[in-house]
CSV table of C-alpha atoms and ligand atoms in Angstrom, one decimal:
chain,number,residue,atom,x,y,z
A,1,UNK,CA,29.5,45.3,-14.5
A,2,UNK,CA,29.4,43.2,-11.2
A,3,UNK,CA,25.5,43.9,-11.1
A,4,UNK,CA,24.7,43.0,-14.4
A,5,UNK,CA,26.5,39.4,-14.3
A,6,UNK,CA,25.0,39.2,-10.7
A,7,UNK,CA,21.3,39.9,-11.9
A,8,UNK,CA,22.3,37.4,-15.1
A,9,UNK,CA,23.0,34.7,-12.8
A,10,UNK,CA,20.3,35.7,-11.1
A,11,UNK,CA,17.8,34.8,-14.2
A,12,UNK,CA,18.9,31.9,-14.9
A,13,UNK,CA,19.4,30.5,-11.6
A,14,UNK,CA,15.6,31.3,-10.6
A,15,UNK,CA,14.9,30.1,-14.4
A,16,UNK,CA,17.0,27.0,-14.1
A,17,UNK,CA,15.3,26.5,-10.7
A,18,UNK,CA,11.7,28.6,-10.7
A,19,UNK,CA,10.0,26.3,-7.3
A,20,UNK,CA,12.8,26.9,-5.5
A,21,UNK,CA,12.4,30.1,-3.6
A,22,UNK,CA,16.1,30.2,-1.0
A,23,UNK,CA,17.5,28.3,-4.1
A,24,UNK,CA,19.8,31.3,-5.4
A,25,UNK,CA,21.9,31.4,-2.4
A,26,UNK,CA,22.4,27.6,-2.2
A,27,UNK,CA,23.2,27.3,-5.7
A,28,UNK,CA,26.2,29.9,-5.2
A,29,UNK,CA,27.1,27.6,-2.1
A,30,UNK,CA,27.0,24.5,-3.8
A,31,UNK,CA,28.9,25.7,-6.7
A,32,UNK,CA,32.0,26.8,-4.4
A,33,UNK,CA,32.1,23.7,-3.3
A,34,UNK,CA,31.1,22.0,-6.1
A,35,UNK,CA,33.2,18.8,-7.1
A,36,UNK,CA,33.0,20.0,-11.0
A,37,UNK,CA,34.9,23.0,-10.7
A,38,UNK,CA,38.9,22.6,-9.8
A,39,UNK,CA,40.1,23.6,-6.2
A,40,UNK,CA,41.8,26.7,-6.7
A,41,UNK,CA,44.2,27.8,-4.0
A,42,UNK,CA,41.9,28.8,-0.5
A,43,UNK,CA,41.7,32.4,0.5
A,44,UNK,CA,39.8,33.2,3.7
A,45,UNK,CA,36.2,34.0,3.6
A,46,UNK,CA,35.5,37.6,2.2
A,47,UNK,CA,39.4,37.7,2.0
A,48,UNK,CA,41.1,39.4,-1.6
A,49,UNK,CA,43.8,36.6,-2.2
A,50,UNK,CA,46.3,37.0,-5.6
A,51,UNK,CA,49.8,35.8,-5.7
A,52,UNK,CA,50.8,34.6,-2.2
A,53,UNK,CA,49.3,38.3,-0.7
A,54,UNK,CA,46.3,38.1,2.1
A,55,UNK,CA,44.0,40.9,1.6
A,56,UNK,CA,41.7,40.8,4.8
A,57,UNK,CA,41.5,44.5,5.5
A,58,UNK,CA,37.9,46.5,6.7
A,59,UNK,CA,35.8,43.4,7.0
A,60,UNK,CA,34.8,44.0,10.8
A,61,UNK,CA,36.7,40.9,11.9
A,62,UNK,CA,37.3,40.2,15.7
A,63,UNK,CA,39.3,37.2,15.0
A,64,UNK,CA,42.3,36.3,13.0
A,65,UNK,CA,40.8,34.2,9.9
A,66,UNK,CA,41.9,30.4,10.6
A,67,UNK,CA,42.5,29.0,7.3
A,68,UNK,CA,45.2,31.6,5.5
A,69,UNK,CA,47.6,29.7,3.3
A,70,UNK,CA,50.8,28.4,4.6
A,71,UNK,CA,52.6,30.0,1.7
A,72,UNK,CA,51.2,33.2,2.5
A,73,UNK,CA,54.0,36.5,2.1
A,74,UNK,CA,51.9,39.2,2.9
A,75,UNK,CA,48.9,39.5,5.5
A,76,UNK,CA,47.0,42.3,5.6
A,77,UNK,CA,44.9,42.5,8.8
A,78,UNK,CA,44.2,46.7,9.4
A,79,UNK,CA,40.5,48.3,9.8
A,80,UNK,CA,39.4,45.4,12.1
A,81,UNK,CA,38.2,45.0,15.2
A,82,UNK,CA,40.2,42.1,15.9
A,83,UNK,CA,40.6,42.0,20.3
A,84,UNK,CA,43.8,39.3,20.9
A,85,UNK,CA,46.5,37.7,19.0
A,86,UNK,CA,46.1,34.2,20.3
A,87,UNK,CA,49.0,31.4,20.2
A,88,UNK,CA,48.1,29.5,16.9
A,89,UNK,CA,46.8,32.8,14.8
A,90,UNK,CA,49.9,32.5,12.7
A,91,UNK,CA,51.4,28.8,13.0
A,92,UNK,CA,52.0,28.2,9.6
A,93,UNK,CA,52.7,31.1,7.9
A,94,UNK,CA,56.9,30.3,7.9
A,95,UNK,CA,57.3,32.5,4.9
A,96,UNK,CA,55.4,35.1,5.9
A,97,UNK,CA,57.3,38.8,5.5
A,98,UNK,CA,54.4,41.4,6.4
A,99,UNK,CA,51.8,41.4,8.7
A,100,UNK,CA,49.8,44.7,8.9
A,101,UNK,CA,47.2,45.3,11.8
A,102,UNK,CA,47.1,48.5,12.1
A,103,UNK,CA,44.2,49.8,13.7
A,104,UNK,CA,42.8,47.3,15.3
A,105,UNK,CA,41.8,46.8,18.8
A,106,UNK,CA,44.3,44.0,20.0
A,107,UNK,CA,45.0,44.4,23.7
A,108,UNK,CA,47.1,41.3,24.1
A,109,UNK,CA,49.8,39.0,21.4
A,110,UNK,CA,50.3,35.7,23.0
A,111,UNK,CA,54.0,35.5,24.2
A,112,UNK,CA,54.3,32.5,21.5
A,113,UNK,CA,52.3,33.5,19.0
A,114,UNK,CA,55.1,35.5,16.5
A,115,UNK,CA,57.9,32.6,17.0
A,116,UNK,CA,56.7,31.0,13.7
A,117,UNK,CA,57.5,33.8,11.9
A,118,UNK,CA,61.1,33.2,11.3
A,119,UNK,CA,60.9,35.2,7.8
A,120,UNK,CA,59.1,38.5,9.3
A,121,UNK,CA,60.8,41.5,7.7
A,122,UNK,CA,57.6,44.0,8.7
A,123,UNK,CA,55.8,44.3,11.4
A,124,UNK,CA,53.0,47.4,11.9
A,125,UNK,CA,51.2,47.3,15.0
A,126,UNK,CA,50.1,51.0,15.3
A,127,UNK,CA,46.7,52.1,16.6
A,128,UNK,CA,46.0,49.7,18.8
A,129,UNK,CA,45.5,48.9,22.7
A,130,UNK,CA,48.7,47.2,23.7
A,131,UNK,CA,49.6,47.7,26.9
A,132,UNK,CA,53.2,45.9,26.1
A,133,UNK,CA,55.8,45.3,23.3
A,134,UNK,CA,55.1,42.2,22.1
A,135,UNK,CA,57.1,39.2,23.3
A,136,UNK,CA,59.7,37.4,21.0
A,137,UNK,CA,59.2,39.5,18.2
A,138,UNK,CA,61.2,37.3,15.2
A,139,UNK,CA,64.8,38.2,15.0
A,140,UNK,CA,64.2,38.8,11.3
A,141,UNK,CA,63.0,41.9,11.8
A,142,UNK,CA,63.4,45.0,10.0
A,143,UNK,CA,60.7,47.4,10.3
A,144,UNK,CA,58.5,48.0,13.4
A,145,UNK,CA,55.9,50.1,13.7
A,146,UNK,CA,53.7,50.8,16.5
A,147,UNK,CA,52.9,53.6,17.5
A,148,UNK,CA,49.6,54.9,19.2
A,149,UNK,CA,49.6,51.9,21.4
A,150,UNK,CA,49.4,52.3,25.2
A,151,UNK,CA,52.7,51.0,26.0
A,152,UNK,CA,54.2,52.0,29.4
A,153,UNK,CA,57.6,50.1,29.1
A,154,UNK,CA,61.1,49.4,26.8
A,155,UNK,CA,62.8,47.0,28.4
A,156,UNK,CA,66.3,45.7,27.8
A,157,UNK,CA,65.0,42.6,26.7
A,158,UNK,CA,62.1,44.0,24.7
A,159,UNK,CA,64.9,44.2,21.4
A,160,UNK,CA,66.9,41.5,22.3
A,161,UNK,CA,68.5,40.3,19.3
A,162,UNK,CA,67.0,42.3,16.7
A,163,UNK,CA,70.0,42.8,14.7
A,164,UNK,CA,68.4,43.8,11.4
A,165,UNK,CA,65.8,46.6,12.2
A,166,UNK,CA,66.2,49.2,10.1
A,167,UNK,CA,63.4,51.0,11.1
A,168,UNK,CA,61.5,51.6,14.6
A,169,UNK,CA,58.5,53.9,14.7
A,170,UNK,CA,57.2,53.7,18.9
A,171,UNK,CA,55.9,57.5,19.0
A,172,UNK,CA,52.7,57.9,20.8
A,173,UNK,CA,53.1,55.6,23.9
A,174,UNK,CA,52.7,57.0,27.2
A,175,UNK,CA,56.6,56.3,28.0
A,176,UNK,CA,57.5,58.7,30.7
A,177,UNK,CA,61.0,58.6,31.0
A,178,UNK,CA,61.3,56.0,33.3
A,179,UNK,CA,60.0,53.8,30.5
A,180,UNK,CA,63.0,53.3,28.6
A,181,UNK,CA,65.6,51.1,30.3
A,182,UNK,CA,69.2,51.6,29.9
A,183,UNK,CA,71.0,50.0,26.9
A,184,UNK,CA,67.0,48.9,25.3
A,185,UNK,CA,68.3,49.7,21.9
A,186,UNK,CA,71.8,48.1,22.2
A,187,UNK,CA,71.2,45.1,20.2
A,188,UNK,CA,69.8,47.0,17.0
A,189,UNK,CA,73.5,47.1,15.4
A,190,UNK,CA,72.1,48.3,11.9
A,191,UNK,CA,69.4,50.6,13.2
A,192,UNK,CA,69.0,53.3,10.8
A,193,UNK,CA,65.5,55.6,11.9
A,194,UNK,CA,64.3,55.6,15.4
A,195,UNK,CA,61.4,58.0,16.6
A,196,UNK,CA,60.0,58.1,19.9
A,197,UNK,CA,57.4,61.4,19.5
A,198,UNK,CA,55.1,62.2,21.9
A,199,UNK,CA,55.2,60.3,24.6
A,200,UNK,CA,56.7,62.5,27.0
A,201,UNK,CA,60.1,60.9,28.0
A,202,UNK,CA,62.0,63.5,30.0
A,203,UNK,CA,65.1,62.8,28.9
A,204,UNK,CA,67.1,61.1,25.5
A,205,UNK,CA,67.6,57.5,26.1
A,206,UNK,CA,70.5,56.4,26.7
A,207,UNK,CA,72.9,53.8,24.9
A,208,UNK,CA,71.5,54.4,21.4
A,209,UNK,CA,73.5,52.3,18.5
A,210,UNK,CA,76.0,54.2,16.4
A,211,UNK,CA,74.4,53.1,13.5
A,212,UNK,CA,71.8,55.2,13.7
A,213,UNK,CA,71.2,58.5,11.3
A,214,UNK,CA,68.0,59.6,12.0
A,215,UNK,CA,66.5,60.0,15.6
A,216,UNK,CA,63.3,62.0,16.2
A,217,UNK,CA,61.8,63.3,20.1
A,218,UNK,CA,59.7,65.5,19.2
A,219,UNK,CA,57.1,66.7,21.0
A,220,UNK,CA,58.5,65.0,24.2
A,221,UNK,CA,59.1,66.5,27.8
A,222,UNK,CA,63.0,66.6,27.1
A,223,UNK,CA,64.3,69.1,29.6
A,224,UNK,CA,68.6,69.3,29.0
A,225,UNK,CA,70.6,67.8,25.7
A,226,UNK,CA,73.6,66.1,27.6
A,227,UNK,CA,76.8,65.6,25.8
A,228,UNK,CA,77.1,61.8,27.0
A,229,UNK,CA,73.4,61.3,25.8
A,230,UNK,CA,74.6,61.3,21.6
A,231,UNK,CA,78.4,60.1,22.6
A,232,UNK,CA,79.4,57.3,19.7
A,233,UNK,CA,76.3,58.7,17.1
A,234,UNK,CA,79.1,59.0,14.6
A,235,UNK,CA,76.6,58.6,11.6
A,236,UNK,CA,73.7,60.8,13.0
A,237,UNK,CA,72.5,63.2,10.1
A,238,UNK,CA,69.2,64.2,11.5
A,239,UNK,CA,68.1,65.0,15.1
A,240,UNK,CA,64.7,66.2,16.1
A,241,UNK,CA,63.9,67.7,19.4
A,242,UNK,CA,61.1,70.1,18.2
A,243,UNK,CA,58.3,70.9,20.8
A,244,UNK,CA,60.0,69.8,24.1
A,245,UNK,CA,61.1,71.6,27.3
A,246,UNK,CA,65.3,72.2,26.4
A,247,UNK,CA,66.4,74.5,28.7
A,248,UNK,CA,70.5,73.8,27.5
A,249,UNK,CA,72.2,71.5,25.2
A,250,UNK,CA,75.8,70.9,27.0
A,251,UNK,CA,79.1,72.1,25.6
A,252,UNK,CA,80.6,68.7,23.8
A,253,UNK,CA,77.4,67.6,22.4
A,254,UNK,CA,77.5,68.8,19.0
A,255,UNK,CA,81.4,67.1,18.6
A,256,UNK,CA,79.8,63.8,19.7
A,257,UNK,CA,77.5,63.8,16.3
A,258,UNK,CA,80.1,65.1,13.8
A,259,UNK,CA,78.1,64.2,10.7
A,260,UNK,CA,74.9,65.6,12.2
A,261,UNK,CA,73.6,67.8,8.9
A,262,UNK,CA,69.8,68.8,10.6
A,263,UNK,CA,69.1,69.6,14.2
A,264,UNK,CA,65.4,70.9,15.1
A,265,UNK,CA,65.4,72.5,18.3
A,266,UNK,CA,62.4,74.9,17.6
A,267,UNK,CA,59.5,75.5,20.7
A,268,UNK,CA,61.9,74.5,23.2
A,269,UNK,CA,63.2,76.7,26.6
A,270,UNK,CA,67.2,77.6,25.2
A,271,UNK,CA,68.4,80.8,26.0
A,272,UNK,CA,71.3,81.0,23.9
A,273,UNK,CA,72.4,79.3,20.9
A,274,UNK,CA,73.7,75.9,21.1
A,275,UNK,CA,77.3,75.9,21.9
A,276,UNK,CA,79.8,74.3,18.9
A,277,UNK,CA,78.2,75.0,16.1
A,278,UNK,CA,81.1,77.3,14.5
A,279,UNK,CA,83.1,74.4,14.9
A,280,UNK,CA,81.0,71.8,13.6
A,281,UNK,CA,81.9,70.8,9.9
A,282,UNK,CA,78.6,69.9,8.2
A,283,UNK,CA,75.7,71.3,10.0
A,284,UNK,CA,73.5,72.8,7.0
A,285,UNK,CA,69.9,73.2,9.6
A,286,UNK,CA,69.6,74.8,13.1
A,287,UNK,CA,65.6,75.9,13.8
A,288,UNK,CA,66.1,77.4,17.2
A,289,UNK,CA,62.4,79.6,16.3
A,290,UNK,CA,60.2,79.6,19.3
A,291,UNK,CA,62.5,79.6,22.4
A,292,UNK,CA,64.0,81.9,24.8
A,293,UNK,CA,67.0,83.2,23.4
A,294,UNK,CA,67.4,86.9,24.3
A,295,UNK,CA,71.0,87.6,23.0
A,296,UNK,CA,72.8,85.8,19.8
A,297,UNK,CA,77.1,86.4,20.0
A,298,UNK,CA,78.8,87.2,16.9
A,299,UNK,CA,80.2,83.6,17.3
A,300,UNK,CA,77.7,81.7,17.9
A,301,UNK,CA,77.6,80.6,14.5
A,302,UNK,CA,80.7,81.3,12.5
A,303,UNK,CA,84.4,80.6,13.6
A,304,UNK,CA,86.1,83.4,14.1
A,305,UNK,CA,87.5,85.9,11.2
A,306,UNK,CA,86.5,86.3,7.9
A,307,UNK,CA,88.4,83.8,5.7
A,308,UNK,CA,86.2,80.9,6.8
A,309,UNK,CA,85.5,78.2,4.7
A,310,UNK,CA,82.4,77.0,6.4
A,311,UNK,CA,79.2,77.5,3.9
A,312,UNK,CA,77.3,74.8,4.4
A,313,UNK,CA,74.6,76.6,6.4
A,314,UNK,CA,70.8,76.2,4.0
A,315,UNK,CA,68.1,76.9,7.1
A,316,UNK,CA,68.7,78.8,10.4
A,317,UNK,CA,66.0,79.9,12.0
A,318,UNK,CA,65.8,82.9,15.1
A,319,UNK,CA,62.3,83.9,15.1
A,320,UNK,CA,59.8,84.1,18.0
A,321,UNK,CA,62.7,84.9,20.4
A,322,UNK,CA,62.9,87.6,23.0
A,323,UNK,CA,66.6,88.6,20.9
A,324,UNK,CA,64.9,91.8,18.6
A,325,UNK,CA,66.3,91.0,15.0
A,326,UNK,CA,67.8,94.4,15.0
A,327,UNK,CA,70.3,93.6,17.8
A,328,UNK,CA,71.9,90.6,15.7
A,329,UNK,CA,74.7,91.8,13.8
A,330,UNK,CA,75.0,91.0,10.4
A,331,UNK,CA,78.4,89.8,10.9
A,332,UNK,CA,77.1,86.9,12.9
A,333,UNK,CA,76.3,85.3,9.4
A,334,UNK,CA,79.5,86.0,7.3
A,335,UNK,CA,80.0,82.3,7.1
A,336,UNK,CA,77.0,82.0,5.3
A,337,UNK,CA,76.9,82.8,1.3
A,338,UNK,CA,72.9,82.4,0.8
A,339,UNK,CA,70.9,85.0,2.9
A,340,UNK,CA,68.0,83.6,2.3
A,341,UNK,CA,68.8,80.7,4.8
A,342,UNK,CA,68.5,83.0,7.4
A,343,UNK,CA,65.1,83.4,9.4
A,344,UNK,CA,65.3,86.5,11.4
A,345,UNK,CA,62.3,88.7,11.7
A,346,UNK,CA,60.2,88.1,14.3
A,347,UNK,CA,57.4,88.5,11.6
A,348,UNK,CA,54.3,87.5,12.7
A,349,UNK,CA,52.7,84.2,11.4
A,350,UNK,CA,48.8,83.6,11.0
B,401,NAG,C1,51.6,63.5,27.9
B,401,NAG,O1,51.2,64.4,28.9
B,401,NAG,C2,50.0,65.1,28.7
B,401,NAG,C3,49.8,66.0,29.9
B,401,NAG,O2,50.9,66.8,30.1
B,401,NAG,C4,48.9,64.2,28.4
B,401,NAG,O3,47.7,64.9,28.0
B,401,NAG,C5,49.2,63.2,27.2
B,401,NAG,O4,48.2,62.3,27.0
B,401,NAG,C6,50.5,62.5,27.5
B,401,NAG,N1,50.9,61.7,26.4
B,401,NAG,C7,51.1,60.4,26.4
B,401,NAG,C8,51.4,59.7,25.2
B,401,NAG,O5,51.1,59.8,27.5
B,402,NAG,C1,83.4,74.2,25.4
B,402,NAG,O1,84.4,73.3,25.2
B,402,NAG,C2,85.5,73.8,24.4
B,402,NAG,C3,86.4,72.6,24.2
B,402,NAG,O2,85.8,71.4,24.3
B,402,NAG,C4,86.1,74.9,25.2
B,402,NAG,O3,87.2,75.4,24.4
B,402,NAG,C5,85.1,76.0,25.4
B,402,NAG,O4,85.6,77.0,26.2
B,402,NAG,C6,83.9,75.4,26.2
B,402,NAG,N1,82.9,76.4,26.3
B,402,NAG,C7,82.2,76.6,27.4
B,402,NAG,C8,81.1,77.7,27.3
B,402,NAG,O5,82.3,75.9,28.4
C-alpha cells in the first residue's frame, strides 16, 4: 500500500515538476515544512509518535533525539547504539513515566541528568555498559531494570529514598560479594521482587526489607543460608537459591520466613535436608535435586506421628543425590496426600 502512494506521489511530483531532476526529495521537504499544512505536534526525526508515547526504537541512534515533546509519557529508546546519557538529554520531559534503553551501549548517565524526571515510575537499563548505578535515580520510582550491565558496586546510597519500587531486576552484574553494602536495600519500604542472578555474590545480602515476597540468587556463588540473613522477611513467599555453592542452611532459618510457600535449592552442595521444614506451616515447594544429600531422616519432612495435619506439600524434589531412592522410607512422606509431588528416582534425564 505504502509503495503504491509513494510511486503515486512520485508521478505527479516528477509530472508537476518534469526539469527538475533532485526535485522529488525537496518537494517532500518543503511540504513538511510547508506553511499551508497545519503544525501538528513534533515527533523526532524517524521517530513513531501517537498519543503522548515516543517510539524511537532500532534506528541506529548514538545520541538521545533533542527535540521529544515536553508532554512526552513514554520514551522508548532500546536497539540503539546510543554511547552516554548527557545532562540535558531529558530536561523537559516532567511527565515522563517510562524510559526504555535497553540494549544500548551507554557507558555513562550524567549524575544530573534523571533529576527532571520527578514522574518516572519505570526505568529499564538492561544490556548496556554501565559501569555504575546511575546517580539520583527519581524517587518516583517503581520498577528498575538493569541487568546485564557491568556494575561492580550497590552502595547504601545507591537506593536512597526509593520508597516505591516495587520491582528491582540487577542480575547479571559482576557483584562479587563485596559489592553489596550493608543496609543497600533498606530504604525500599514497599519492595515486592528483588533478583540478583548471576553475578556471583558469595553470600545473601544483608538488611533486605520485610516487604519483600519474592527474592531470586540464583546462579550465584552463595556458599551457607544463615538464619540472621532472612531474619524480619515475614512476607517472603518465594526464595530462589538454584545453581549456587550451599553447603548448609542454618537451624532457625526457615522460622525467620514463616510465609515462605517456594524455596529452590536445587544444584547446590547440602548434605542433608534443610532443617525446620516439618515445622514450617505453609511450605508447598522444596527442589533439593542436584546436591549432595546422602541420607534423608524420617523427619526431615513431616512432624512427628501420623495424625498431622500438614498437607500443603505440591513439589519436592530428591533426585540426583548420592541418597539411593530405595533407602528413603516411604513413611518420610506420610504428611503428604498427593504422591505425585514427590520426585524420587534418580531417573536419568537427557
Ligand atoms: C562469574 O564468575 C565466572 C568465573 O567463575 C565468570 O566466568 C563470570 O563471568 C562471572 N560473572 C559475572 C557476572 O561476573
Ligand atoms: C534447631 O532448633 C530447634 C529450636 O529452635 C531445636 O529444637 C533443634 O534441636 C535444633 N536442631 C539442631 C540440629 O540444632
Amino acid at each position: 500500500m505504502r509503495t503504491v502512494c509513494l510511486s503515486l506521489l512520485l508521478v505527479t511530483a516528477c509530472w508537476a515538476l518534469p526539469f527538475r531532476q533532485s526535485g522529488f526529495l525537496d518537494f517532500m521537504m518543503e511540504d513538511e515544512e510547508g506553511s499551508g499544512v497545519p503544525e501538528g505536534p513534533k515527533c523526532p526525526f524517524r521517530c513513531q509518535c501517537h498519543l503522548r508515547v515516543i517510539q524511537c526504537s532500532d534506528l541506529g541512534l548514538k545520541t538521545v533525539p533533542a527535540d521529544i515533546p515536553d508532554d512526552t509519557t513514554l520514551l522508548d529508546l532500546q536497539n540503539n547504539k546510543i554511547t552516554e546519557i548527557k545532562e540535558n538529554d531529558f530536561k523537559n520531559l516532567k511527565g515522563l513515566h517510562a524510559l526504555i534503553l535497553v540494549n544500548n551501549k551507554i557507558t555513562v548517565i550524567h549524575a544530573k541528568a534523571l533529576t527532571p524526571l520527578t514522574k518516572l515510575q519505570r526505568l529499564y537499563l538492561s544490556k548496556n555498559m554501565l559501569k555504575e548505578m546511575p546517580a539520583n535515580m527519581p524517587k518516583s520510582l517503581q520498577e528498575l531494570r538493569i541487568h546485564e550491565n557491568e556494575i561492580t558496586k550497590i552502595k547504601k546510597a545507591s537506593f536512597q529514598g526509593m520508597a516505591h519500587v516495587i520491582v528491582m531486576e540487577l542480575g547479571s552484574n559482576p557483584f562479587k560479594s563485596a559489592g553489596i553494602e550493608a543496609g543497600a536495600f533498606a530504604d525500599l519500604k514497599r519492595v515486592s521482587y528483588i533478583r540478583i542472578a548471576d553475578t556471583n555474590i558469595t553470600e545473601i545480602p544483608k538488611g533486605l526489607p520485610s516487604s519483600l515476597s519474592e527474592l531470586h540468587l540464583d546462579a550465584n556463588k552463595i556458599t551457607k543460608v544463615t538464619a540472621d540473613s532472612l531474619k524480619g522477611l515475614k512476607n517472603l513467599a518465594k526464595l530462589g537459591l538454584s545453581y549456587n555453592e550451599i553447603g548448609s542452611v542454618e537451624n532457625g532459618t526457615l522460622s525467620n520466613v514463616p510465609h515462605l510457600r517456594e524455596l529452590h535449592l536445587d544444584n547446590n552442595a547440602l548434605t542433608s535436608v534443610p532443617p525446620g521444614l516439618p515445622d514450617h506451616k505453609y511450605i508447598q515447594v522444596v527442589y533439593l535435586h542436584a546436591n549432595k544429600i546422602a541420607a534423608v531422616g524420617t523427619e526431615d519432612f513431616c512432624p512427628p506421628g501420623f495424625n498431622t495435619k500438614k498437607a500443603m506439600y505440591s513439589g519436592i524434589s530428591l533426585f540426583s543425590n548420592p541418597v539411593p531412592y530405595w533407602e528413603v522410607q516411604p513413611v518420610t512422606f506420610r504428611c503428604v496426600f498427593d504422591r505425585s509431588a514427590i520426585q524420587l528416582g534418580n531417573y536419568r534425564k537427557k
